[in-house]
């Protein structure tokens, strides 16, 4: 379930574009075991900005996973 949700989230992020989206995608790719692709995404933005934005994203992702575990599995996709 988690792997499927992360793959769907990766697709949604990829469509958004911009530095935030690239870093969000880097974290999802890393969680999916695609480390090389994740490293390329981080390099495209810059290390300092990457550290800050990835910390923010990790917090949001954990919140989404908690919501999904609490009974709303589609909440991780941000669909209303």
PDB file of N, CA and C in Angstrom:
ATOM      1  N   UNK A   1       0.829  -1.192   0.000  1.00  0.00           N
ATOM      2  CA  UNK A   1       0.000   0.000   0.000  1.00  0.00           C
ATOM      3  C   UNK A   1       0.873   1.255   0.000  1.00  0.00           C
ATOM      4  N   UNK A   2       1.881   1.289   0.868  1.00  0.00           N
ATOM      5  CA  UNK A   2       2.728   2.473   0.979  1.00  0.00           C
ATOM      6  C   UNK A   2       3.499   2.702  -0.319  1.00  0.00           C
ATOM      7  N   UNK A   3       4.036   1.641  -0.912  1.00  0.00           N
ATOM      8  CA  UNK A   3       4.798   1.770  -2.158  1.00  0.00           C
ATOM      9  C   UNK A   3       3.901   2.289  -3.282  1.00  0.00           C
ATOM     10  N   UNK A   4       2.685   1.795  -3.350  1.00  0.00           N
ATOM     11  CA  UNK A   4       1.733   2.247  -4.367  1.00  0.00           C
ATOM     12  C   UNK A   4       1.389   3.723  -4.160  1.00  0.00           C
ATOM     13  N   UNK A   5       1.164   4.108  -2.915  1.00  0.00           N
ATOM     14  CA  UNK A   5       0.839   5.503  -2.603  1.00  0.00           C
ATOM     15  C   UNK A   5       2.008   6.419  -2.951  1.00  0.00           C
ATOM     16  N   UNK A   6       3.238   5.985  -2.651  1.00  0.00           N
ATOM     17  CA  UNK A   6       4.410   6.796  -2.980  1.00  0.00           C
ATOM     18  C   UNK A   6       4.572   6.941  -4.491  1.00  0.00           C
ATOM     19  N   UNK A   7       4.307   5.892  -5.233  1.00  0.00           N
ATOM     20  CA  UNK A   7       4.404   5.970  -6.692  1.00  0.00           C
ATOM     21  C   UNK A   7       3.388   6.958  -7.253  1.00  0.00           C
ATOM     22  N   UNK A   8       2.180   6.927  -6.718  1.00  0.00           N
ATOM     23  CA  UNK A   8       1.149   7.871  -7.148  1.00  0.00           C
ATOM     24  C   UNK A   8       1.536   9.300  -6.776  1.00  0.00           C
ATOM     25  N   UNK A   9       2.106   9.466  -5.588  1.00  0.00           N
ATOM     26  CA  UNK A   9       2.540  10.790  -5.135  1.00  0.00           C
ATOM     27  C   UNK A   9       3.676  11.295  -6.017  1.00  0.00           C
ATOM     28  N   UNK A  10       4.586  10.413  -6.417  1.00  0.00           N
ATOM     29  CA  UNK A  10       5.685  10.779  -7.308  1.00  0.00           C
ATOM     30  C   UNK A  10       5.133  11.312  -8.623  1.00  0.00           C
ATOM     31  N   UNK A  11       4.127  10.665  -9.166  1.00  0.00           N
ATOM     32  CA  UNK A  11       3.518  11.111 -10.424  1.00  0.00           C
ATOM     33  C   UNK A  11       2.929  12.511 -10.262  1.00  0.00           C
ATOM     34  N   UNK A  12       2.240  12.738  -9.164  1.00  0.00           N
ATOM     35  CA  UNK A  12       1.618  14.042  -8.889  1.00  0.00           C
ATOM     36  C   UNK A  12       2.685  15.136  -8.753  1.00  0.00           C
ATOM     37  N   UNK A  13       3.758  14.842  -8.059  1.00  0.00           N
ATOM     38  CA  UNK A  13       4.850  15.797  -7.860  1.00  0.00           C
ATOM     39  C   UNK A  13       5.516  16.135  -9.191  1.00  0.00           C
ATOM     40  N   UNK A  14       5.759  15.122 -10.008  1.00  0.00           N
ATOM     41  CA  UNK A  14       6.448  15.319 -11.280  1.00  0.00           C
ATOM     42  C   UNK A  14       5.683  16.300 -12.165  1.00  0.00           C
ATOM     43  N   UNK A  15       4.375  16.284 -12.100  1.00  0.00           N
ATOM     44  CA  UNK A  15       3.547  17.182 -12.901  1.00  0.00           C
ATOM     45  C   UNK A  15       3.609  18.622 -12.397  1.00  0.00           C
ATOM     46  N   UNK A  16       3.949  18.840 -11.126  1.00  0.00           N
ATOM     47  CA  UNK A  16       3.942  20.182 -10.531  1.00  0.00           C
ATOM     48  C   UNK A  16       5.096  21.054 -11.027  1.00  0.00           C
ATOM     49  N   UNK A  17       6.287  20.506 -11.164  1.00  0.00           N
ATOM     50  CA  UNK A  17       7.455  21.251 -11.618  1.00  0.00           C
ATOM     51  C   UNK A  17       8.008  22.196 -10.553  1.00  0.00           C
ATOM     52  N   UNK A  18       9.152  22.826 -10.839  1.00  0.00           N
ATOM     53  CA  UNK A  18       9.784  23.771  -9.924  1.00  0.00           C
ATOM     54  C   UNK A  18      10.711  23.103  -8.928  1.00  0.00           C
ATOM     55  N   UNK A  19      11.513  23.917  -8.180  1.00  0.00           N
ATOM     56  CA  UNK A  19      12.490  23.342  -7.251  1.00  0.00           C
ATOM     57  C   UNK A  19      11.855  22.548  -6.113  1.00  0.00           C
ATOM     58  N   UNK A  20      10.724  23.020  -5.587  1.00  0.00           N
ATOM     59  CA  UNK A  20      10.066  22.272  -4.521  1.00  0.00           C
ATOM     60  C   UNK A  20       9.654  20.893  -5.026  1.00  0.00           C
ATOM     61  N   UNK A  21       9.084  20.866  -6.201  1.00  0.00           N
ATOM     62  CA  UNK A  21       8.631  19.594  -6.764  1.00  0.00           C
ATOM     63  C   UNK A  21       9.809  18.659  -7.021  1.00  0.00           C
ATOM     64  N   UNK A  22      10.923  19.189  -7.524  1.00  0.00           N
ATOM     65  CA  UNK A  22      12.088  18.331  -7.790  1.00  0.00           C
ATOM     66  C   UNK A  22      12.622  17.713  -6.502  1.00  0.00           C
ATOM     67  N   UNK A  23      12.638  18.493  -5.434  1.00  0.00           N
ATOM     68  CA  UNK A  23      13.138  17.959  -4.166  1.00  0.00           C
ATOM     69  C   UNK A  23      12.140  17.003  -3.525  1.00  0.00           C
ATOM     70  N   UNK A  24      10.875  17.318  -3.631  1.00  0.00           N
ATOM     71  CA  UNK A  24       9.861  16.394  -3.129  1.00  0.00           C
ATOM     72  C   UNK A  24       9.980  15.063  -3.857  1.00  0.00           C
ATOM     73  N   UNK A  25      10.166  15.143  -5.154  1.00  0.00           N
ATOM     74  CA  UNK A  25      10.316  13.929  -5.954  1.00  0.00           C
ATOM     75  C   UNK A  25      11.582  13.170  -5.563  1.00  0.00           C
ATOM     76  N   UNK A  26      12.650  13.884  -5.231  1.00  0.00           N
ATOM     77  CA  UNK A  26      13.891  13.229  -4.809  1.00  0.00           C
ATOM     78  C   UNK A  26      13.661  12.373  -3.577  1.00  0.00           C
ATOM     79  N   UNK A  27      12.919  12.888  -2.621  1.00  0.00           N
ATOM     80  CA  UNK A  27      12.659  12.117  -1.410  1.00  0.00           C
ATOM     81  C   UNK A  27      11.806  10.891  -1.713  1.00  0.00           C
ATOM     82  N   UNK A  28      10.782  11.067  -2.525  1.00  0.00           N
ATOM     83  CA  UNK A  28       9.930   9.931  -2.880  1.00  0.00           C
ATOM     84  C   UNK A  28      10.738   8.880  -3.639  1.00  0.00           C
ATOM     85  N   UNK A  29      11.564   9.312  -4.584  1.00  0.00           N
ATOM     86  CA  UNK A  29      12.400   8.356  -5.319  1.00  0.00           C
ATOM     87  C   UNK A  29      13.325   7.600  -4.377  1.00  0.00           C
ATOM     88  N   UNK A  30      13.896   8.313  -3.406  1.00  0.00           N
ATOM     89  CA  UNK A  30      14.765   7.665  -2.424  1.00  0.00           C
ATOM     90  C   UNK A  30      13.985   6.620  -1.631  1.00  0.00           C
ATOM     91  N   UNK A  31      12.776   6.971  -1.192  1.00  0.00           N
ATOM     92  CA  UNK A  31      11.952   6.028  -0.430  1.00  0.00           C
ATOM     93  C   UNK A  31      11.556   4.819  -1.265  1.00  0.00           C
ATOM     94  N   UNK A  32      11.458   5.005  -2.576  1.00  0.00           N
ATOM     95  CA  UNK A  32      11.131   3.900  -3.477  1.00  0.00           C
ATOM     96  C   UNK A  32      12.365   3.080  -3.865  1.00  0.00           C
ATOM     97  N   UNK A  33      13.540   3.474  -3.354  1.00  0.00           N
ATOM     98  CA  UNK A  33      14.761   2.731  -3.642  1.00  0.00           C
ATOM     99  C   UNK A  33      15.476   3.164  -4.904  1.00  0.00           C
ATOM    100  N   UNK A  34      15.155   4.318  -5.422  1.00  0.00           N
ATOM    101  CA  UNK A  34      15.776   4.823  -6.649  1.00  0.00           C
ATOM    102  C   UNK A  34      16.765   5.936  -6.302  1.00  0.00           C
ATOM    103  N   UNK A  35      17.819   5.555  -5.632  1.00  0.00           N
ATOM    104  CA  UNK A  35      18.769   6.520  -5.073  1.00  0.00           C
ATOM    105  C   UNK A  35      19.464   7.378  -6.132  1.00  0.00           C
ATOM    106  N   UNK A  36      19.880   6.785  -7.233  1.00  0.00           N
ATOM    107  CA  UNK A  36      20.590   7.543  -8.267  1.00  0.00           C
ATOM    108  C   UNK A  36      19.719   8.657  -8.830  1.00  0.00           C
ATOM    109  N   UNK A  37      18.470   8.355  -9.125  1.00  0.00           N
ATOM    110  CA  UNK A  37      17.561   9.385  -9.623  1.00  0.00           C
ATOM    111  C   UNK A  37      17.321  10.458  -8.571  1.00  0.00           C
ATOM    112  N   UNK A  38      17.221  10.053  -7.318  1.00  0.00           N
ATOM    113  CA  UNK A  38      17.025  11.012  -6.227  1.00  0.00           C
ATOM    114  C   UNK A  38      18.211  11.968  -6.129  1.00  0.00           C
ATOM    115  N   UNK A  39      19.418  11.445  -6.237  1.00  0.00           N
ATOM    116  CA  UNK A  39      20.620  12.281  -6.171  1.00  0.00           C
ATOM    117  C   UNK A  39      20.661  13.296  -7.311  1.00  0.00           C
ATOM    118  N   UNK A  40      20.235  12.897  -8.498  1.00  0.00           N
ATOM    119  CA  UNK A  40      20.207  13.817  -9.635  1.00  0.00           C
ATOM    120  C   UNK A  40      19.229  14.962  -9.393  1.00  0.00           C
ATOM    121  N   UNK A  41      18.080  14.661  -8.801  1.00  0.00           N
ATOM    122  CA  UNK A  41      17.089  15.703  -8.498  1.00  0.00           C
ATOM    123  C   UNK A  41      17.656  16.702  -7.494  1.00  0.00           C
ATOM    124  N   UNK A  42      18.341  16.217  -6.469  1.00  0.00           N
ATOM    125  CA  UNK A  42      18.913  17.101  -5.446  1.00  0.00           C
ATOM    126  C   UNK A  42      19.996  17.989  -6.059  1.00  0.00           C
ATOM    127  N   UNK A  43      20.852  17.421  -6.880  1.00  0.00           N
ATOM    128  CA  UNK A  43      21.928  18.200  -7.513  1.00  0.00           C
ATOM    129  C   UNK A  43      21.376  19.311  -8.400  1.00  0.00           C
ATOM    130  N   UNK A  44      20.218  19.084  -9.005  1.00  0.00           N
ATOM    131  CA  UNK A  44      19.654  20.082  -9.918  1.00  0.00           C
ATOM    132  C   UNK A  44      19.185  21.340  -9.192  1.00  0.00           C
ATOM    133  N   UNK A  45      19.016  21.270  -7.886  1.00  0.00           N
ATOM    134  CA  UNK A  45      18.498  22.404  -7.115  1.00  0.00           C
ATOM    135  C   UNK A  45      19.580  23.097  -6.299  1.00  0.00           C
ATOM    136  N   UNK A  46      20.518  22.359  -5.763  1.00  0.00           N
ATOM    137  CA  UNK A  46      21.539  22.922  -4.881  1.00  0.00           C
ATOM    138  C   UNK A  46      21.378  22.358  -3.485  1.00  0.00           C
ATOM    139  N   UNK A  47      22.483  22.107  -2.828  1.00  0.00           N
ATOM    140  CA  UNK A  47      22.488  21.380  -1.556  1.00  0.00           C
ATOM    141  C   UNK A  47      21.796  22.115  -0.407  1.00  0.00           C
ATOM    142  N   UNK A  48      22.081  23.408  -0.221  1.00  0.00           N
ATOM    143  CA  UNK A  48      21.489  24.130   0.912  1.00  0.00           C
ATOM    144  C   UNK A  48      19.975  24.215   0.791  1.00  0.00           C
ATOM    145  N   UNK A  49      19.503  24.587  -0.388  1.00  0.00           N
ATOM    146  CA  UNK A  49      18.060  24.665  -0.597  1.00  0.00           C
ATOM    147  C   UNK A  49      17.444  23.277  -0.478  1.00  0.00           C
ATOM    148  N   UNK A  50      18.147  22.274  -0.940  1.00  0.00           N
ATOM    149  CA  UNK A  50      17.649  20.906  -0.859  1.00  0.00           C
ATOM    150  C   UNK A  50      17.446  20.471   0.586  1.00  0.00           C
ATOM    151  N   UNK A  51      18.412  20.764   1.452  1.00  0.00           N
ATOM    152  CA  UNK A  51      18.290  20.375   2.860  1.00  0.00           C
ATOM    153  C   UNK A  51      17.048  20.975   3.505  1.00  0.00           C
ATOM    154  N   UNK A  52      16.829  22.257   3.288  1.00  0.00           N
ATOM    155  CA  UNK A  52      15.683  22.940   3.879  1.00  0.00           C
ATOM    156  C   UNK A  52      14.361  22.408   3.334  1.00  0.00           C
ATOM    157  N   UNK A  53      14.252  22.321   2.025  1.00  0.00           N
ATOM    158  CA  UNK A  53      12.997  21.896   1.415  1.00  0.00           C
ATOM    159  C   UNK A  53      12.681  20.429   1.687  1.00  0.00           C
ATOM    160  N   UNK A  54      13.698  19.579   1.734  1.00  0.00           N
ATOM    161  CA  UNK A  54      13.446  18.166   2.028  1.00  0.00           C
ATOM    162  C   UNK A  54      12.965  17.969   3.460  1.00  0.00           C
ATOM    163  N   UNK A  55      13.469  18.760   4.388  1.00  0.00           N
ATOM    164  CA  UNK A  55      12.989  18.676   5.773  1.00  0.00           C
ATOM    165  C   UNK A  55      11.516  19.066   5.848  1.00  0.00           C
ATOM    166  N   UNK A  56      11.136  20.116   5.131  1.00  0.00           N
ATOM    167  CA  UNK A  56       9.735  20.536   5.109  1.00  0.00           C
ATOM    168  C   UNK A  56       8.855  19.463   4.476  1.00  0.00           C
ATOM    169  N   UNK A  57       9.339  18.891   3.378  1.00  0.00           N
ATOM    170  CA  UNK A  57       8.556  17.870   2.701  1.00  0.00           C
ATOM    171  C   UNK A  57       8.388  16.617   3.552  1.00  0.00           C
ATOM    172  N   UNK A  58       9.452  16.209   4.219  1.00  0.00           N
ATOM    173  CA  UNK A  58       9.377  15.012   5.061  1.00  0.00           C
ATOM    174  C   UNK A  58       8.297  15.173   6.118  1.00  0.00           C
ATOM    175  N   UNK A  59       8.196  16.350   6.683  1.00  0.00           N
ATOM    176  CA  UNK A  59       7.165  16.618   7.682  1.00  0.00           C
ATOM    177  C   UNK A  59       5.770  16.469   7.076  1.00  0.00           C
ATOM    178  N   UNK A  60       5.569  17.037   5.889  1.00  0.00           N
ATOM    179  CA  UNK A  60       4.253  16.932   5.232  1.00  0.00           C
ATOM    180  C   UNK A  60       3.941  15.493   4.834  1.00  0.00           C
ATOM    181  N   UNK A  61       4.943  14.772   4.353  1.00  0.00           N
ATOM    182  CA  UNK A  61       4.724  13.386   3.942  1.00  0.00           C
ATOM    183  C   UNK A  61       4.347  12.514   5.129  1.00  0.00           C
ATOM    184  N   UNK A  62       5.030  12.687   6.253  1.00  0.00           N
ATOM    185  CA  UNK A  62       4.698  11.910   7.448  1.00  0.00           C
ATOM    186  C   UNK A  62       3.280  12.205   7.918  1.00  0.00           C
ATOM    187  N   UNK A  63       2.865  13.448   7.828  1.00  0.00           N
ATOM    188  CA  UNK A  63       1.491  13.810   8.198  1.00  0.00           C
ATOM    189  C   UNK A  63       0.494  13.097   7.282  1.00  0.00           C
ATOM    190  N   UNK A  64       0.780  13.072   5.982  1.00  0.00           N
ATOM    191  CA  UNK A  64      -0.098  12.393   5.032  1.00  0.00           C
ATOM    192  C   UNK A  64      -0.166  10.895   5.298  1.00  0.00           C
ATOM    193  N   UNK A  65       0.960  10.296   5.634  1.00  0.00           N
ATOM    194  CA  UNK A  65       0.982   8.863   5.941  1.00  0.00           C
ATOM    195  C   UNK A  65       0.182   8.580   7.203  1.00  0.00           C
ATOM    196  N   UNK A  66       0.304   9.443   8.208  1.00  0.00           N
ATOM    197  CA  UNK A  66      -0.488   9.290   9.432  1.00  0.00           C
ATOM    198  C   UNK A  66      -1.977   9.366   9.128  1.00  0.00           C
ATOM    199  N   UNK A  67      -2.382  10.308   8.270  1.00  0.00           N
ATOM    200  CA  UNK A  67      -3.787  10.435   7.897  1.00  0.00           C
ATOM    201  C   UNK A  67      -4.263   9.187   7.162  1.00  0.00           C
ATOM    202  N   UNK A  68      -3.426   8.670   6.272  1.00  0.00           N
ATOM    203  CA  UNK A  68      -3.793   7.467   5.532  1.00  0.00           C
ATOM    204  C   UNK A  68      -3.943   6.279   6.473  1.00  0.00           C
ATOM    205  N   UNK A  69      -3.055   6.180   7.451  1.00  0.00           N
ATOM    206  CA  UNK A  69      -3.123   5.080   8.416  1.00  0.00           C
ATOM    207  C   UNK A  69      -4.336   5.209   9.329  1.00  0.00           C
ATOM    208  N   UNK A  70      -4.838   6.431   9.488  1.00  0.00           N
ATOM    209  CA  UNK A  70      -5.987   6.668  10.363  1.00  0.00           C
ATOM    210  C   UNK A  70      -7.310   6.367   9.661  1.00  0.00           C
ATOM    211  N   UNK A  71      -7.267   5.913   8.432  1.00  0.00           N
ATOM    212  CA  UNK A  71      -8.498   5.490   7.793  1.00  0.00           C
ATOM    213  C   UNK A  71      -8.814   6.148   6.469  1.00  0.00           C
ATOM    214  N   UNK A  72      -8.024   7.088   6.003  1.00  0.00           N
ATOM    215  CA  UNK A  72      -8.272   7.724   4.718  1.00  0.00           C
ATOM    216  C   UNK A  72      -7.064   7.497   3.809  1.00  0.00           C
ATOM    217  N   UNK A  73      -6.971   6.311   3.179  1.00  0.00           N
ATOM    218  CA  UNK A  73      -5.786   5.984   2.392  1.00  0.00           C
ATOM    219  C   UNK A  73      -5.558   6.901   1.193  1.00  0.00           C
ATOM    220  N   UNK A  74      -6.589   7.579   0.705  1.00  0.00           N
ATOM    221  CA  UNK A  74      -6.434   8.460  -0.448  1.00  0.00           C
ATOM    222  C   UNK A  74      -5.976   9.859  -0.064  1.00  0.00           C
ATOM    223  N   UNK A  75      -5.913  10.162   1.228  1.00  0.00           N
ATOM    224  CA  UNK A  75      -5.505  11.501   1.657  1.00  0.00           C
ATOM    225  C   UNK A  75      -4.074  11.818   1.240  1.00  0.00           C
ATOM    226  N   UNK A  76      -3.238  10.801   1.087  1.00  0.00           N
ATOM    227  CA  UNK A  76      -1.845  11.034   0.695  1.00  0.00           C
ATOM    228  C   UNK A  76      -1.755  11.628  -0.710  1.00  0.00           C
ATOM    229  N   UNK A  77      -2.773  11.408  -1.530  1.00  0.00           N
ATOM    230  CA  UNK A  77      -2.772  11.946  -2.883  1.00  0.00           C
ATOM    231  C   UNK A  77      -3.246  13.388  -2.932  1.00  0.00           C
ATOM    232  N   UNK A  78      -3.813  13.883  -1.841  1.00  0.00           N
ATOM    233  CA  UNK A  78      -4.301  15.255  -1.807  1.00  0.00           C
ATOM    234  C   UNK A  78      -5.587  15.442  -2.578  1.00  0.00           C
ATOM    235  N   UNK A  79      -6.338  14.370  -2.763  1.00  0.00           N
ATOM    236  CA  UNK A  79      -7.608  14.453  -3.487  1.00  0.00           C
ATOM    237  C   UNK A  79      -8.742  14.721  -2.514  1.00  0.00           C
ATOM    238  N   UNK A  80      -9.587  15.650  -2.874  1.00  0.00           N
ATOM    239  CA  UNK A  80     -10.742  15.961  -2.015  1.00  0.00           C
ATOM    240  C   UNK A  80     -11.999  15.325  -2.545  1.00  0.00           C
TER     241      UNK A  80
END
